[in-house]
Coordinates of C-alpha atoms in Angstrom, one line a residue:
Chain M
X17 CA 71.9 30.6 162.0
X18 CA 72.2 29.5 158.4
X19 CA 74.3 31.6 156.0
X20 CA 74.4 31.4 152.2
X21 CA 77.4 32.9 150.5
X22 CA 77.0 33.6 146.8
X23 CA 80.1 32.4 145.0
X24 CA 83.3 31.0 146.5
X25 CA 85.6 33.6 144.9
X26 CA 88.2 35.8 146.6
X27 CA 86.2 37.6 149.2
X28 CA 83.2 35.2 149.6
X29 CA 85.5 32.2 149.7
X30 CA 87.8 33.8 152.3
X31 CA 85.0 35.1 154.6
X32 CA 82.8 32.1 154.2
X33 CA 85.8 29.8 154.7
X34 CA 86.8 31.4 157.9
X35 CA 83.2 31.3 159.2
X36 CA 82.9 27.7 158.3
X37 CA 86.2 26.8 159.9
X38 CA 85.0 28.2 163.2
X39 CA 81.8 26.2 163.2
X40 CA 79.3 28.5 161.5
X41 CA 76.7 26.9 159.3
X42 CA 77.8 28.2 155.9
X43 CA 76.7 27.1 152.4
X44 CA 78.2 28.3 149.1
X45 CA 76.0 28.9 146.1
X46 CA 78.3 28.1 143.2
X47 CA 78.4 27.1 139.5
X48 CA 78.8 23.4 138.6
X49 CA 82.5 23.8 137.6
X50 CA 83.3 25.5 140.9
X51 CA 81.4 22.9 142.9
X52 CA 83.4 20.1 141.1
X53 CA 86.7 21.8 142.0
X54 CA 85.6 22.4 145.6
X55 CA 84.5 18.8 146.0
X56 CA 87.8 17.6 144.5
X57 CA 90.3 20.0 146.1
X58 CA 88.4 21.4 149.0
X59 CA 88.2 25.2 149.6
X60 CA 91.9 26.1 149.7
X61 CA 92.9 29.2 151.6
X62 CA 96.5 30.5 151.6
X63 CA 96.7 33.3 154.0
X64 CA 98.9 35.6 156.1
X65 CA 96.7 34.2 159.0
X66 CA 97.4 30.6 158.2
X67 CA 96.6 28.2 155.4
X68 CA 93.7 25.8 155.5
X69 CA 92.0 23.3 153.1
X70 CA 88.5 22.2 154.1
X71 CA 85.4 20.6 152.7
X72 CA 82.5 23.0 152.5
X73 CA 78.8 22.7 151.7
X74 CA 77.8 23.8 148.3
X75 CA 74.5 24.2 146.4
X76 CA 73.9 24.9 142.7
X77 CA 70.6 26.9 143.1
X78 CA 69.3 29.4 145.6
X79 CA 66.2 27.2 146.3
X80 CA 68.4 24.4 147.7
X81 CA 69.4 23.9 151.3
X82 CA 67.4 26.7 152.8
X83 CA 65.9 28.5 154.6
X84 CA 68.7 30.9 155.2
X85 CA 68.9 33.7 157.7
X86 CA 71.6 35.5 155.9
X87 CA 72.6 35.8 152.2
X88 CA 76.0 37.3 151.7
X89 CA 76.7 38.9 148.3
X90 CA 80.3 39.5 147.3
X91 CA 80.0 39.8 143.5
X92 CA 81.4 42.5 141.4
X93 CA 79.0 45.4 140.7
X94 CA 78.8 44.5 137.0
X95 CA 77.6 41.0 137.9
X96 CA 74.9 42.3 140.3
X97 CA 71.9 41.5 138.1
X98 CA 72.9 37.9 137.6
X99 CA 73.8 37.6 141.3
X100 CA 70.3 38.8 142.2
X101 CA 68.7 36.3 140.0
X102 CA 70.9 33.5 141.5
X103 CA 70.1 34.3 145.2
X104 CA 66.5 35.4 144.8
X105 CA 65.1 31.9 145.5
X106 CA 67.1 31.9 148.8
X107 CA 65.8 35.3 150.0
X108 CA 62.6 34.2 151.7
X109 CA 60.7 36.2 154.4
X110 CA 63.0 36.4 157.4
X111 CA 66.2 36.4 155.3
X112 CA 68.6 39.3 155.3
X113 CA 70.8 40.2 152.4
X114 CA 74.3 41.4 153.4
X115 CA 76.0 42.9 150.3
X116 CA 79.8 43.3 150.6
X117 CA 80.1 45.3 147.3
X118 CA 82.0 48.6 146.8
X119 CA 80.2 51.9 146.4
X120 CA 76.5 52.5 147.1
X121 CA 74.4 52.1 144.0
X122 CA 73.8 48.4 144.4
X123 CA 71.8 49.2 147.6
X124 CA 69.1 50.9 145.5
X125 CA 68.9 47.9 143.2
X126 CA 68.7 45.4 146.0
X127 CA 66.1 47.5 147.9
X128 CA 64.0 47.6 144.7
X129 CA 64.2 43.8 144.4
X130 CA 64.0 42.6 148.0
X131 CA 62.6 45.5 150.0
X132 CA 64.8 47.8 152.0
X133 CA 63.9 46.1 155.3
X134 CA 65.6 42.9 154.0
X135 CA 68.9 44.5 152.9
X136 CA 71.5 45.5 155.4
X137 CA 74.7 47.5 154.7
X138 CA 78.0 45.8 154.5
X139 CA 81.6 46.0 153.2
X140 CA 84.8 44.1 153.3
X141 CA 88.4 45.3 153.7
X142 CA 90.7 42.5 152.7
X143 CA 93.5 42.0 150.2
X144 CA 92.5 38.7 148.6
X145 CA 92.6 37.2 145.1
X146 CA 91.9 33.9 143.4
X147 CA 94.7 31.9 141.9
X148 CA 94.2 30.3 138.5
X149 CA 93.9 27.0 140.3
X150 CA 91.0 28.4 142.4
X151 CA 92.9 28.9 145.6
X152 CA 92.1 31.9 147.8
X153 CA 95.2 33.9 148.3
X154 CA 94.9 36.3 151.2
X155 CA 97.8 38.7 151.3
X156 CA 96.9 41.6 153.6
X157 CA 97.7 41.6 157.3
X158 CA 94.0 42.2 158.0
X159 CA 90.7 40.7 156.8
X160 CA 87.8 42.8 158.0
X161 CA 84.1 42.8 157.4
X162 CA 81.7 45.5 158.5
X163 CA 77.9 45.3 158.4
X164 CA 74.9 46.8 160.1
X165 CA 71.5 48.4 159.9
X166 CA 71.4 51.2 157.4
X167 CA 69.1 53.3 159.6
X168 CA 71.6 53.2 162.5
X169 CA 69.3 51.1 164.7
X170 CA 70.7 48.2 166.8
X171 CA 71.4 45.1 164.6
X172 CA 68.6 42.6 164.0
X173 CA 69.2 39.2 165.6
X174 CA 70.7 37.7 162.4
X175 CA 73.3 40.5 162.3
X176 CA 74.1 40.1 166.0
X177 CA 74.6 36.4 165.5
X178 CA 76.8 37.1 162.5
X179 CA 78.9 39.5 164.6
X180 CA 79.4 36.7 167.2
X181 CA 80.4 34.3 164.4
X182 CA 82.8 36.8 162.9
X183 CA 84.5 37.4 166.2
X184 CA 84.8 33.7 166.8
X185 CA 86.3 33.1 163.4
X186 CA 89.1 35.6 163.9
X187 CA 87.9 37.9 161.1
X188 CA 88.3 41.6 162.0
X189 CA 85.4 44.0 162.3
X190 CA 81.8 43.0 162.8
X191 CA 78.6 44.8 163.5
X192 CA 79.0 48.5 162.9
X193 CA 76.8 51.2 164.5
X194 CA 77.0 53.5 161.5
X195 CA 77.5 51.3 158.5
X196 CA 76.5 54.1 156.1
X197 CA 79.3 56.3 157.3
X198 CA 81.6 53.3 157.0
X199 CA 80.5 52.7 153.5
X200 CA 81.2 56.3 152.6
X201 CA 84.6 56.1 154.3
X202 CA 85.5 53.1 152.3
X203 CA 84.2 54.5 149.1
X204 CA 86.1 57.7 149.5
X205 CA 89.4 55.8 149.9
X206 CA 88.6 53.3 147.2
X207 CA 87.3 55.8 144.7
X208 CA 90.4 58.0 145.1
X209 CA 92.7 55.0 144.9
X210 CA 91.0 53.4 141.9
X211 CA 90.6 56.8 140.1
X212 CA 94.2 57.7 140.6
X213 CA 95.9 54.4 140.0
X214 CA 94.0 53.9 136.8
X215 CA 94.3 57.4 135.5
X216 CA 98.0 57.4 136.2
X217 CA 98.6 53.7 135.5
X218 CA 100.8 53.3 138.5
X219 CA 101.0 52.5 142.3
X220 CA 100.4 55.3 144.7
X221 CA 104.2 55.4 145.1
X222 CA 104.7 55.9 141.3
X223 CA 102.1 58.7 141.4
X224 CA 104.0 60.4 144.3
X225 CA 107.0 60.6 142.0
X226 CA 105.2 62.9 139.6
X227 CA 105.8 66.6 140.5
X228 CA 102.1 67.1 141.3
X229 CA 101.1 63.6 141.9
X230 CA 100.3 64.0 145.6
X231 CA 98.4 67.3 145.0
X232 CA 96.3 65.5 142.4
X233 CA 95.6 62.6 144.7
X234 CA 94.6 64.9 147.6
X235 CA 92.3 66.9 145.4
X236 CA 90.6 63.7 144.2
X237 CA 90.0 62.6 147.8
X238 CA 88.6 66.0 148.6
X239 CA 86.2 65.7 145.6
X240 CA 84.9 62.4 147.1
X241 CA 84.7 63.9 150.6
X242 CA 82.4 66.7 149.3
X243 CA 80.1 64.2 147.7
X244 CA 80.0 62.3 151.0
X245 CA 79.4 65.5 152.9
X246 CA 76.5 66.3 150.6
X247 CA 75.0 62.9 151.6
X248 CA 75.4 63.9 155.2
X249 CA 78.4 61.6 155.7
X250 CA 81.5 63.9 155.9
X251 CA 84.3 61.8 157.3
X252 CA 85.7 64.8 159.0
X253 CA 89.3 65.9 159.4
X254 CA 90.3 62.8 161.2
X255 CA 88.9 60.6 158.5
X256 CA 90.5 62.6 155.8
X257 CA 93.9 62.7 157.5
X258 CA 93.8 58.9 157.4
X259 CA 93.1 59.0 153.6
X260 CA 95.8 61.6 153.0
X261 CA 98.3 59.6 155.0
X262 CA 97.6 56.6 152.8
X263 CA 98.5 58.6 149.7
X264 CA 101.7 59.9 151.2
X265 CA 103.8 56.8 151.5
X266 CA 106.9 57.3 149.3
X267 CA 107.7 54.2 147.3
X268 CA 104.4 52.5 148.1
X269 CA 103.8 49.5 145.9
X270 CA 100.1 49.6 146.6
X271 CA 97.7 49.9 143.7
X272 CA 93.9 49.6 143.3
X273 CA 92.8 46.1 142.2
X274 CA 91.1 48.0 139.4
X275 CA 94.6 48.8 137.9
X276 CA 95.4 45.1 138.0
X277 CA 92.1 44.5 136.1
X278 CA 93.0 47.1 133.5
X279 CA 96.4 45.5 133.0
X280 CA 94.9 42.1 132.6
X281 CA 92.3 43.5 130.2
X282 CA 89.3 42.4 132.3
X283 CA 86.1 44.1 133.2
X284 CA 86.2 46.9 135.7
X285 CA 83.8 48.5 138.2
X286 CA 84.2 51.9 136.5
X287 CA 80.5 52.9 136.7
X288 CA 80.0 51.7 140.2
X289 CA 83.1 53.1 141.9
X290 CA 83.9 56.2 139.9
X291 CA 80.9 57.0 137.6
X292 CA 78.4 56.9 140.4
X293 CA 80.5 59.2 142.5
X294 CA 80.5 61.7 139.7
X295 CA 76.7 61.2 139.2
X296 CA 76.1 62.0 142.9
X297 CA 78.5 65.0 142.6
X298 CA 76.6 66.4 139.6
X299 CA 73.3 66.1 141.5
X300 CA 74.8 68.0 144.4
X301 CA 76.4 70.6 142.2
X302 CA 79.9 69.6 143.1
X303 CA 82.8 70.0 140.6
X304 CA 84.9 66.8 140.2
X305 CA 87.5 67.6 137.5
X306 CA 89.9 64.8 138.6
X307 CA 87.2 62.1 138.8
X308 CA 86.0 63.3 135.4
X309 CA 89.4 62.8 133.9
X310 CA 89.7 59.4 135.5
X311 CA 86.3 58.2 134.4
X312 CA 87.1 59.2 130.9
X313 CA 90.3 57.1 131.1
X314 CA 88.2 54.1 132.3
X315 CA 85.6 54.6 129.5
X316 CA 88.4 54.8 126.9
X317 CA 89.7 51.5 128.3
X318 CA 86.3 50.0 128.0
X319 CA 85.9 51.3 124.4
X320 CA 89.3 49.9 123.5
X321 CA 88.5 46.6 125.2
X322 CA 85.1 46.4 123.4
X323 CA 86.9 46.7 120.0
X324 CA 89.4 44.1 121.0
X325 CA 92.2 46.5 121.2
X326 CA 93.7 45.7 124.6
X327 CA 97.0 43.9 124.5
X328 CA 97.5 44.9 120.9
X329 CA 99.7 47.9 119.9
X330 CA 97.7 51.1 119.7
X331 CA 99.7 52.1 116.7
Chain P
X20 CA 125.9 70.4 99.0
X21 CA 126.9 67.8 101.6
X22 CA 124.3 66.7 104.2
X23 CA 124.9 64.8 107.4
X24 CA 122.0 63.1 109.1
X25 CA 122.3 62.0 112.7
X26 CA 120.4 58.8 113.1
X27 CA 118.6 56.6 110.7
X28 CA 115.2 56.1 112.4
X29 CA 111.8 56.7 110.9
X30 CA 112.4 60.4 110.2
X31 CA 116.1 60.7 109.4
X32 CA 116.2 57.3 107.7
X33 CA 113.3 57.9 105.4
X34 CA 114.3 61.4 104.5
X35 CA 118.0 60.5 104.0
X36 CA 117.1 57.4 101.9
X37 CA 115.0 59.5 99.6
X38 CA 117.7 62.2 99.3
X39 CA 120.3 59.5 98.5
X40 CA 118.0 57.9 96.0
X41 CA 117.8 61.3 94.3
X42 CA 121.5 61.6 94.1
X43 CA 122.0 64.1 96.9
X44 CA 125.3 63.8 98.8
X45 CA 124.0 62.4 102.1
X46 CA 125.9 60.7 104.9
X47 CA 124.5 59.1 108.0
X48 CA 126.2 59.4 111.4
X49 CA 125.2 56.2 113.3
X50 CA 126.2 54.2 116.3
X51 CA 128.4 51.2 115.6
X52 CA 125.6 48.6 115.7
X53 CA 123.2 50.5 113.5
X54 CA 126.1 51.5 111.2
X55 CA 127.1 47.8 110.7
X56 CA 123.5 46.9 109.9
X57 CA 123.0 49.7 107.4
X58 CA 126.4 49.2 105.8
X59 CA 125.5 45.5 105.3
X60 CA 121.9 45.9 104.1
X61 CA 121.6 49.5 103.0
X62 CA 118.5 51.4 104.1
X63 CA 115.4 49.2 103.7
X64 CA 112.3 51.3 103.3
X65 CA 108.7 49.9 103.2
X66 CA 106.4 52.7 102.1
X67 CA 103.0 53.3 100.7
X68 CA 104.9 55.3 98.1
X69 CA 106.8 52.2 97.1
X70 CA 109.3 49.9 98.8
X71 CA 113.0 50.3 98.1
X72 CA 116.5 49.6 99.4
X73 CA 119.3 52.0 98.9
X74 CA 123.0 51.8 99.9
X75 CA 124.0 54.8 101.9
X76 CA 127.1 56.5 103.1
X77 CA 127.7 55.8 106.8
X78 CA 130.2 57.3 109.3
X79 CA 130.4 56.6 113.0
X80 CA 132.3 59.7 114.0
X81 CA 131.3 63.3 113.4
X82 CA 134.8 64.3 112.2
X83 CA 134.7 61.9 109.2
X84 CA 133.5 62.7 105.8
X85 CA 133.0 66.5 106.3
X86 CA 132.8 69.4 106.0
X87 CA 129.1 69.4 105.9
X88 CA 126.8 72.2 104.8
X89 CA 123.8 70.9 106.6
X90 CA 123.6 68.7 109.7
X91 CA 120.1 67.3 110.3
X92 CA 119.3 66.2 113.8
X93 CA 116.5 63.7 113.9
X94 CA 116.9 62.4 117.4
X95 CA 114.4 62.2 120.3
X96 CA 114.4 65.1 122.8
X97 CA 115.7 62.9 125.6
X98 CA 118.8 62.0 123.4
X99 CA 119.7 65.6 122.6
X100 CA 122.8 65.8 124.8
X101 CA 124.4 62.7 123.3
X102 CA 123.3 63.9 119.9
X103 CA 125.0 67.2 120.4
X104 CA 128.2 65.5 121.5
X105 CA 128.1 63.3 118.4
X106 CA 127.6 66.0 115.8
X107 CA 129.8 68.6 117.4
X108 CA 132.9 67.6 115.4
X109 CA 130.9 67.8 112.2
X110 CA 129.7 71.4 112.8
X111 CA 132.1 73.9 111.1
X112 CA 131.8 77.6 110.9
X113 CA 129.6 77.4 107.8
X114 CA 127.5 74.5 108.8
X115 CA 123.8 74.9 109.4
X116 CA 122.1 72.6 111.9
X117 CA 118.5 71.7 111.1
X118 CA 116.9 70.1 114.1
X119 CA 113.8 68.1 113.5
X120 CA 112.8 67.6 117.2
X121 CA 109.4 68.1 118.7
X122 CA 108.6 71.1 120.9
X123 CA 110.8 74.1 121.5
X124 CA 113.1 73.2 124.4
X125 CA 116.0 72.0 122.3
X126 CA 116.6 75.4 120.7
X127 CA 117.9 76.9 123.9
X128 CA 120.4 74.0 124.2
X129 CA 121.5 74.1 120.6
X130 CA 121.8 77.9 120.5
X131 CA 124.0 77.8 123.6
X132 CA 126.3 75.1 122.1
X133 CA 126.5 76.2 118.5
X134 CA 125.3 79.9 118.5
X135 CA 121.8 80.8 117.2
X136 CA 123.2 81.8 113.7
X137 CA 124.0 78.2 112.9
X138 CA 120.7 76.7 114.1
X139 CA 117.8 76.8 111.7
X140 CA 114.2 75.8 112.6
X141 CA 112.8 72.5 111.4
X142 CA 110.2 69.9 111.9
X143 CA 109.1 66.6 110.3
X144 CA 105.7 65.3 109.3
X145 CA 107.0 61.9 108.5
X146 CA 105.0 59.0 110.1
X147 CA 106.7 55.7 110.6
X148 CA 108.6 53.5 112.8
X149 CA 111.5 51.0 112.8
X150 CA 110.7 47.4 112.1
X151 CA 112.2 44.5 114.0
X152 CA 115.0 44.1 111.5
X153 CA 115.9 47.8 111.4
X154 CA 113.8 48.5 108.3
X155 CA 112.0 51.8 108.0
X156 CA 108.2 51.3 108.1
X157 CA 106.9 54.4 106.5
X158 CA 103.2 54.8 107.0
X159 CA 102.0 57.9 105.3
X160 CA 102.9 61.6 105.6
X161 CA 106.4 62.4 104.2
X162 CA 106.7 66.1 104.8
X163 CA 109.4 68.3 106.2
X164 CA 109.5 72.0 107.0
X165 CA 112.5 74.2 107.8
X166 CA 113.6 77.8 107.6
X167 CA 115.2 80.7 109.3
X168 CA 114.0 81.4 112.8
X169 CA 114.8 85.1 112.9
X170 CA 112.9 86.3 109.9
X171 CA 115.9 86.7 107.6
X172 CA 116.0 85.7 103.9
X173 CA 117.0 82.0 103.8
X174 CA 120.6 81.2 103.7
X175 CA 122.0 79.3 100.7
X176 CA 122.2 75.9 102.5
X177 CA 118.5 76.0 103.2
X178 CA 117.7 77.0 99.7
X179 CA 119.8 74.1 98.4
X180 CA 118.2 71.7 100.9
X181 CA 114.8 72.8 99.7
X182 CA 115.8 72.1 96.1
X183 CA 117.1 68.7 97.2
X184 CA 113.9 67.8 98.9
X185 CA 111.8 68.7 95.9
X186 CA 114.1 66.5 93.7
X187 CA 113.7 63.7 96.2
X188 CA 109.9 63.8 96.3
X189 CA 109.8 65.0 99.9
X190 CA 106.8 67.2 100.6
X191 CA 107.1 70.7 102.2
X192 CA 110.5 72.2 102.3
X193 CA 111.6 75.8 103.0
X194 CA 109.0 77.6 105.1
X195 CA 109.1 81.4 105.5
X196 CA 107.3 81.1 108.8
X197 CA 108.9 78.1 110.4
X198 CA 108.2 79.5 113.9
X199 CA 104.5 79.4 113.3
X200 CA 104.8 75.9 111.8
X201 CA 106.8 74.8 114.9
X202 CA 104.0 76.0 117.1
X203 CA 101.3 74.6 115.0
X204 CA 102.9 71.2 115.1
X205 CA 103.6 71.4 118.8
X206 CA 100.0 72.4 119.5
X207 CA 98.8 69.4 117.6
X208 CA 101.4 67.1 119.2
X209 CA 100.9 68.5 122.7
X210 CA 97.2 67.8 122.4
X211 CA 97.3 64.3 120.9
X212 CA 100.3 63.1 122.9
X213 CA 98.7 64.3 126.2
X214 CA 95.4 62.7 125.4
X215 CA 96.6 59.4 124.0
X216 CA 99.0 59.0 126.8
X217 CA 96.7 60.0 129.7
X218 CA 93.8 58.0 128.2
X219 CA 95.8 55.1 126.8
X220 CA 93.8 54.9 123.6
X221 CA 93.5 56.1 120.0
X222 CA 91.5 59.2 119.1
X223 CA 88.5 56.9 118.3
X224 CA 88.8 55.3 121.8
X225 CA 88.9 58.7 123.5
X226 CA 86.0 60.1 121.6
X227 CA 84.0 57.0 122.7
X228 CA 84.1 58.3 126.3
X229 CA 81.3 60.6 127.4
X230 CA 83.6 63.6 128.0
X231 CA 86.3 62.4 125.6
X232 CA 85.8 64.9 122.8
X233 CA 85.3 67.7 125.3
X234 CA 88.6 66.8 127.0
X235 CA 90.4 66.8 123.7
X236 CA 89.0 70.3 122.8
X237 CA 89.9 71.6 126.2
X238 CA 93.5 70.3 125.9
X239 CA 93.7 71.8 122.4
X240 CA 92.5 75.1 123.8
X241 CA 95.2 75.0 126.5
X242 CA 97.9 74.4 123.9
X243 CA 96.5 77.2 121.7
X244 CA 96.5 79.6 124.6
X245 CA 100.2 78.8 125.3
X246 CA 101.0 79.3 121.6
X247 CA 99.0 82.6 121.6
X248 CA 101.0 83.8 124.6
X249 CA 104.2 83.2 122.6
X250 CA 102.6 85.2 119.7
X251 CA 102.0 82.1 117.6
X252 CA 98.3 81.2 118.0
X253 CA 97.4 78.8 115.2
X254 CA 95.1 80.3 112.6
X255 CA 91.4 79.6 112.8
X256 CA 91.7 77.3 109.9
X257 CA 94.6 75.3 111.4
X258 CA 92.8 75.1 114.7
X259 CA 89.6 73.9 113.1
X260 CA 91.5 71.2 111.1
X261 CA 93.2 70.0 114.3
X262 CA 89.9 69.9 116.2
X263 CA 88.1 67.9 113.6
X264 CA 91.0 65.5 113.2
X265 CA 91.5 64.9 116.9
X266 CA 87.8 64.4 117.7
X267 CA 86.9 62.1 114.8
X268 CA 84.6 59.3 115.9
X269 CA 86.4 56.0 115.3
X270 CA 89.6 57.9 114.4
X271 CA 92.6 55.6 114.2
X272 CA 95.0 58.5 114.9
X273 CA 97.3 57.9 117.8
X274 CA 100.4 59.6 119.2
X275 CA 103.6 57.7 118.8
X276 CA 104.2 58.3 122.5
X277 CA 101.5 55.8 123.3
X278 CA 103.3 53.2 121.2
X279 CA 106.5 54.0 123.1
X280 CA 104.7 53.6 126.5
X281 CA 103.1 50.3 125.5
X282 CA 106.6 49.0 124.6
X283 CA 107.9 50.2 127.9
X284 CA 110.2 52.7 126.1
X285 CA 111.5 56.1 126.9
X286 CA 109.1 59.0 126.2
X287 CA 109.5 62.7 125.2
X288 CA 107.4 63.7 128.2
X289 CA 109.3 66.8 129.1
X290 CA 109.8 68.3 125.6
X291 CA 106.2 67.6 124.4
X292 CA 104.0 68.0 127.5
X293 CA 106.1 69.2 130.4
X294 CA 107.5 72.2 128.6
X295 CA 104.1 73.1 127.3
X296 CA 102.7 73.0 130.9
X297 CA 105.7 75.1 132.1
X298 CA 105.0 77.7 129.5
X299 CA 101.3 77.7 130.4
X300 CA 102.2 78.4 134.0
X301 CA 104.6 81.2 133.0
X302 CA 101.9 82.7 130.9
X303 CA 99.2 82.4 133.5
X304 CA 97.2 79.9 131.5
X305 CA 95.3 77.3 133.5
X306 CA 96.1 74.0 131.9
X307 CA 94.5 71.3 134.1
X308 CA 94.5 68.7 131.3
X309 CA 98.2 69.1 130.5
X310 CA 98.8 68.8 134.2
X311 CA 97.0 65.4 134.4
X312 CA 98.9 64.3 131.3
X313 CA 102.3 65.3 132.6
X314 CA 101.6 63.6 136.0
X315 CA 100.6 60.5 134.1
X316 CA 103.8 60.6 132.1
X317 CA 105.9 61.2 135.2
X318 CA 104.3 58.3 137.0
X319 CA 105.0 56.2 133.9
X320 CA 108.6 57.2 134.0
X321 CA 108.9 56.5 137.7
X322 CA 107.4 53.0 137.2
X323 CA 109.7 52.4 134.3
X324 CA 112.7 53.5 136.3
X325 CA 111.9 51.0 139.1
X326 CA 111.4 48.2 136.5
X327 CA 107.7 48.0 137.4
X328 CA 106.1 47.9 133.9
X329 CA 106.0 44.2 133.6
X330 CA 103.3 43.0 136.0

């Protein structure tokens, strides 16, 4: 099985690096500057599960080095269009695209471009970032990937092989029997966390210190749950109690990566993670006052960023 | 008439500098560090109405230089307790205190300490901030408003203060309906502070969001309902003026609380937003936007308290 990973950034670099380390045939599609750095320094992973520096296979274009059985996409949603253009030459008949993006909207875009039969569902759960030097810094105790057929059928051979490779590599997770539910479960958690950390500009622990912080976070999770339920993917009480427990840790220093992005003044997946949840709520007739407030906050950030006003005094 | 002003920040400093310039007997009560700077340099004012520097009278203890007819309090809400302790020795039986704080919460505290008869109502519409060298950077409006809170004819001290303001070129002055003016200002401030803080942007930035103008209007409505419950709904004209100013596309207007937050400073969360929300609850007014804003400010304060603002 041959796998192409688009980019060697935080998630793609970590996942692809671990698969490569355990003997899987992995190629990274990268830009020239990244290739040069990888050839010079190797792919450097610093991880709670052990550090490693290794040489990896790279290509500069999707037409090189194929054919591929799997094409893994780990881009940010706002880079999806350029990511599609980059991988398109690698997605030949028989290839399966495995997107590890947040949210759901990208699936429609990928289906339209490559055909629904060639796009599986997928997601990653991992705390990982890129250092300015290009090292992959994995900080969470876990590093999970989840993927599967979106119609709930048994995985096609390429996904079964990927599952075996994931298990061999020590990554958590693997082939999932109900990847759509897993996508919703992750989106509910992520949307709540991102919406709240950004709207309140603090960690979940900071928000808990506000008199009504916990109530506001729980309401937001409930808004997301209703949207999921309208799509037939209610996580149920068990799922929601996990979400609520996450937002109940006093003193938690955990914040959505979107908050770090806001504080660095970079682009954010506002439309994909929060805006699209609201759009689906509206279609289903669900009121989402908390998400609305948060989305306005994110749009204000983007407006201020667009006028060059981030990092300068507002006054 | 002898005036004592606590603090020489943007409001007290600008006002007192103008009064001094006009020959009114004005003294500043300052902390040691600020006192030394002001004694050495005078008050340095940079203003669209003309820059000037004026030597001023400075004391560092409330029992010096009195008795005073008027004591002007121009501190922040979170500094009220220490401000009261500082001015207490300067407040004699015939002294009138003119507080220029935002909101309403300080009146209960001042009344309890000095008796309601000695506490007038007051507010400032002076925009500005302190520069890096302690200079007063005045940026526009230069109005004050003060008056009796209990509907009586104004006492002599307030009439004299009004005359002094006019002589000094300060706009506004004695207001026969200071309570309404206090609510009008609080409604404005409650709205802009809530929105600029919770959204972290200027009016123009907020209005650029799809629902931004709607959120501002809703928040304004929440504050107007609270004012109405207190018998002080803003007039239709005042409300319309606020609404158009706070929803102006590209508007550069911004609440000073956002500047404070972006510097990592203390904020008047409770007196401007929290107290408005509390009054909404008491009056049975649903105030969802004020609730978000107050939670935002409390999360900010929690993060500030743990030293977590520098990432």
